């Protein structure tokens, strides 16, 4: 059966990591000066690239871990520390906003990767796939991934409207709240990793 808890947990984790409200001003900055039609196309390209990267790591995550001889608890702890760093950036507002480059399709780099499909999202997806025990859990995981990228596409697609509604102050507020939630998720992930290490020791 479809596991709503698995879906909700991964969707929320990816939401606070990928931060759709926070990506809105960055998307507008990177695509400024382009026609609205081009901006809409770039929104779809960025979401597609991010989904492709995440899917590759979701499918081949176990093989990558086996090749590097990395255990899941070690990955959980490292991922938790990484998420904590991202959370601190969200809380302090120290995210670097890349400048626009006309010679490169910004929908691919840096929007698709690493801004959307960054290390935090990749680690979270690998761990979610690792912990999915049955078909229902797997369906929930991949549905959450697809739904999150759908949200990202809609957010970027209608970014001009969104920024008018919530204003810059609203984006900052949502970003800070996302940082608080992500920091709690990161600490819990580190604790879970340490517990698993203690059980196998």
Tab-separated table of C-alpha atoms in Angstrom:
chain	number	residue	atom	x	y	z
A	1	UNK	CA	0.000	0.000	0.000
A	2	UNK	CA	0.986	3.612	-0.586
A	3	UNK	CA	2.726	4.876	2.574
A	4	UNK	CA	1.569	8.430	3.222
A	5	UNK	CA	4.098	8.870	6.052
A	6	UNK	CA	7.022	7.995	3.766
A	7	UNK	CA	5.686	10.327	1.095
A	8	UNK	CA	5.179	13.199	3.550
A	9	UNK	CA	8.565	12.777	5.208
A	10	UNK	CA	10.570	12.803	1.969
A	11	UNK	CA	8.448	15.531	0.375
A	12	UNK	CA	8.922	17.793	3.392
A	13	UNK	CA	12.656	17.080	3.505
A	14	UNK	CA	13.090	17.861	-0.187
A	15	UNK	CA	10.889	20.952	0.159
A	16	UNK	CA	13.044	22.526	2.852
A	17	UNK	CA	16.272	21.543	1.052
A	18	UNK	CA	15.293	22.633	-2.458
A	19	UNK	CA	13.392	25.631	-1.026
A	20	UNK	CA	10.956	26.565	-3.845
A	21	UNK	CA	10.124	30.023	-2.368
A	22	UNK	CA	13.819	30.774	-1.920
A	23	UNK	CA	14.689	29.715	-5.465
A	24	UNK	CA	12.188	32.210	-6.889
A	25	UNK	CA	14.340	35.376	-6.642
A	26	UNK	CA	17.402	33.428	-7.851
A	27	UNK	CA	15.474	32.132	-10.865
A	28	UNK	CA	14.286	35.648	-11.673
A	29	UNK	CA	17.829	37.012	-11.382
A	30	UNK	CA	19.299	34.323	-13.632
A	31	UNK	CA	16.605	34.634	-16.303
A	32	UNK	CA	16.101	38.386	-16.210
A	33	UNK	CA	16.015	40.140	-19.565
A	34	UNK	CA	14.656	37.087	-21.368
A	35	UNK	CA	11.156	36.882	-22.887
A	36	UNK	CA	8.445	35.316	-20.708
A	37	UNK	CA	8.211	32.367	-23.121
A	38	UNK	CA	11.916	31.646	-22.694
A	39	UNK	CA	11.631	31.956	-18.910
A	40	UNK	CA	8.810	29.402	-18.877
A	41	UNK	CA	10.849	27.004	-21.003
A	42	UNK	CA	13.873	27.392	-18.735
A	43	UNK	CA	11.707	26.618	-15.703
A	44	UNK	CA	10.777	23.281	-17.275
A	45	UNK	CA	14.374	22.552	-18.244
A	46	UNK	CA	15.691	23.265	-14.756
A	47	UNK	CA	13.093	21.015	-13.125
A	48	UNK	CA	13.767	18.242	-15.655
A	49	UNK	CA	17.537	18.379	-15.139
A	50	UNK	CA	17.144	18.304	-11.363
A	51	UNK	CA	14.763	15.338	-11.586
A	52	UNK	CA	17.151	13.466	-13.882
A	53	UNK	CA	20.095	13.919	-11.530
A	54	UNK	CA	18.042	12.935	-8.488
A	55	UNK	CA	16.632	9.883	-10.308
A	56	UNK	CA	20.098	8.655	-11.293
A	57	UNK	CA	21.296	8.797	-7.697
A	58	UNK	CA	18.044	7.304	-6.453
A	59	UNK	CA	18.353	4.321	-8.782
A	60	UNK	CA	22.113	3.803	-8.540
A	61	UNK	CA	22.664	4.965	-4.983
A	62	UNK	CA	23.308	1.478	-3.600
A	63	UNK	CA	25.849	0.686	-6.311
A	64	UNK	CA	27.634	3.973	-5.673
A	65	UNK	CA	27.815	3.225	-1.942
A	66	UNK	CA	29.065	-0.317	-2.535
A	67	UNK	CA	31.744	0.888	-4.937
A	68	UNK	CA	32.980	3.495	-2.453
A	69	UNK	CA	32.646	1.065	0.504
A	70	UNK	CA	30.501	3.567	2.396
A	71	UNK	CA	27.929	2.323	4.912
A	72	UNK	CA	24.425	3.745	5.210
A	73	UNK	CA	24.981	4.985	8.810
A	74	UNK	CA	28.113	6.841	7.672
A	75	UNK	CA	26.132	8.380	4.838
A	76	UNK	CA	23.349	9.333	7.265
A	77	UNK	CA	25.793	11.120	9.567
A	78	UNK	CA	27.595	12.846	6.697
A	79	UNK	CA	24.272	13.780	5.129
A	80	UNK	CA	23.008	15.135	8.435
A	81	UNK	CA	26.080	17.331	8.812
A	82	UNK	CA	25.664	18.535	5.242
A	83	UNK	CA	21.987	19.327	5.794
A	84	UNK	CA	22.913	21.188	8.968
A	85	UNK	CA	25.309	23.405	7.007
A	86	UNK	CA	22.572	24.115	4.456
A	87	UNK	CA	20.142	24.886	7.294
A	88	UNK	CA	22.600	27.357	8.818
A	89	UNK	CA	22.921	29.094	5.460
A	90	UNK	CA	19.139	29.353	5.203
A	91	UNK	CA	18.866	30.711	8.738
A	92	UNK	CA	21.649	33.267	8.349
A	93	UNK	CA	20.836	34.223	4.774
A	94	UNK	CA	24.371	33.558	3.552
A	95	UNK	CA	23.379	31.685	0.376
A	96	UNK	CA	25.405	32.848	-2.576
A	97	UNK	CA	23.228	34.016	-5.451
A	98	UNK	CA	24.957	33.285	-8.776
A	99	UNK	CA	25.047	35.991	-11.356
A	100	UNK	CA	23.435	35.691	-14.754
A	101	UNK	CA	25.515	34.258	-17.594
A	102	UNK	CA	24.325	34.720	-21.165
A	103	UNK	CA	26.774	32.183	-22.682
A	104	UNK	CA	25.429	29.259	-20.630
A	105	UNK	CA	21.943	27.812	-20.321
A	106	UNK	CA	21.351	28.664	-16.664
A	107	UNK	CA	18.446	26.200	-16.580
A	108	UNK	CA	21.047	23.420	-16.674
A	109	UNK	CA	23.836	24.988	-14.597
A	110	UNK	CA	23.566	26.362	-11.970
A	111	UNK	CA	19.757	26.063	-11.649
A	112	UNK	CA	19.213	22.368	-12.397
A	113	UNK	CA	22.418	21.435	-10.638
A	114	UNK	CA	23.701	22.266	-8.078
A	115	UNK	CA	21.045	24.734	-6.848
A	116	UNK	CA	18.117	22.286	-7.116
A	117	UNK	CA	19.769	18.852	-7.330
A	118	UNK	CA	22.367	19.649	-4.709
A	119	UNK	CA	24.217	17.279	-2.389
A	120	UNK	CA	21.626	17.612	0.360
A	121	UNK	CA	18.770	16.511	-1.899
A	122	UNK	CA	20.879	13.693	-3.386
A	123	UNK	CA	21.790	12.309	0.039
A	124	UNK	CA	18.176	12.491	1.218
A	125	UNK	CA	16.913	10.585	-1.842
A	126	UNK	CA	19.582	7.880	-1.554
A	127	UNK	CA	18.676	7.340	2.095
A	128	UNK	CA	14.936	7.327	1.345
A	129	UNK	CA	15.378	4.672	-1.351
A	130	UNK	CA	17.601	2.665	0.994
A	131	UNK	CA	14.927	2.639	3.700
A	132	UNK	CA	11.998	1.864	1.359
A	133	UNK	CA	11.137	-1.744	2.247
A	134	UNK	CA	8.282	-2.614	-0.078
A	135	UNK	CA	6.598	-1.621	-3.319
A	136	UNK	CA	4.313	0.754	-1.427
A	137	UNK	CA	7.275	2.556	0.115
A	138	UNK	CA	9.068	2.751	-3.241
A	139	UNK	CA	5.979	4.198	-4.899
A	140	UNK	CA	5.672	6.749	-2.088
A	141	UNK	CA	9.346	7.736	-2.440
A	142	UNK	CA	9.220	8.252	-6.195
A	143	UNK	CA	5.852	9.989	-5.986
A	144	UNK	CA	7.338	12.422	-3.460
A	145	UNK	CA	10.309	13.053	-5.755
A	146	UNK	CA	8.060	13.665	-8.761
A	147	UNK	CA	5.668	15.851	-6.742
A	148	UNK	CA	8.543	17.954	-5.406
A	149	UNK	CA	9.874	18.606	-8.887
A	150	UNK	CA	6.351	19.465	-9.989
A	151	UNK	CA	6.206	22.060	-7.228
A	152	UNK	CA	9.591	23.419	-8.308
A	153	UNK	CA	8.405	23.732	-11.900
A	154	UNK	CA	5.177	25.501	-10.900
A	155	UNK	CA	7.090	27.843	-8.568
A	156	UNK	CA	9.590	28.855	-11.237
A	157	UNK	CA	6.951	28.884	-13.984
A	158	UNK	CA	4.833	31.404	-12.081
A	159	UNK	CA	7.692	33.123	-10.246
A	160	UNK	CA	6.769	36.583	-11.499
A	161	UNK	CA	3.287	36.238	-9.997
A	162	UNK	CA	4.547	34.640	-6.775
A	163	UNK	CA	7.086	37.367	-6.070
A	164	UNK	CA	4.324	39.977	-6.445
A	165	UNK	CA	2.112	38.132	-3.946
A	166	UNK	CA	4.508	37.235	-1.110
A	167	UNK	CA	6.985	40.061	-1.693
A	168	UNK	CA	10.680	39.815	-0.823
A	169	UNK	CA	9.922	39.807	2.897
A	170	UNK	CA	7.714	36.742	2.493
A	171	UNK	CA	10.463	34.862	0.683
A	172	UNK	CA	12.900	35.674	3.480
A	173	UNK	CA	10.416	34.541	6.141
A	174	UNK	CA	9.702	31.206	4.437
A	175	UNK	CA	13.432	30.652	3.909
A	176	UNK	CA	14.164	31.185	7.627
A	177	UNK	CA	11.351	28.825	8.660
A	178	UNK	CA	12.657	26.214	6.211
A	179	UNK	CA	16.104	26.565	7.794
A	180	UNK	CA	14.697	25.851	11.254
A	181	UNK	CA	12.839	22.763	10.056
A	182	UNK	CA	15.840	21.504	8.093
A	183	UNK	CA	18.159	21.896	11.082
A	184	UNK	CA	15.852	19.676	13.168
A	185	UNK	CA	15.745	17.062	10.388
A	186	UNK	CA	19.547	17.188	10.109
A	187	UNK	CA	20.105	16.648	13.831
A	188	UNK	CA	17.643	13.747	13.859
A	189	UNK	CA	19.419	12.173	10.884
A	190	UNK	CA	22.765	12.413	12.685
A	191	UNK	CA	21.253	10.832	15.805
A	192	UNK	CA	19.787	7.978	13.748
A	193	UNK	CA	23.152	7.364	12.112
A	194	UNK	CA	24.973	7.295	15.432
A	195	UNK	CA	22.378	4.861	16.861
A	196	UNK	CA	22.837	2.519	13.900
A	197	UNK	CA	26.612	2.650	14.303
A	198	UNK	CA	26.239	1.835	18.009
A	199	UNK	CA	23.970	-1.142	17.238
A	200	UNK	CA	26.399	-2.608	14.705
A	201	UNK	CA	29.485	-2.021	16.832
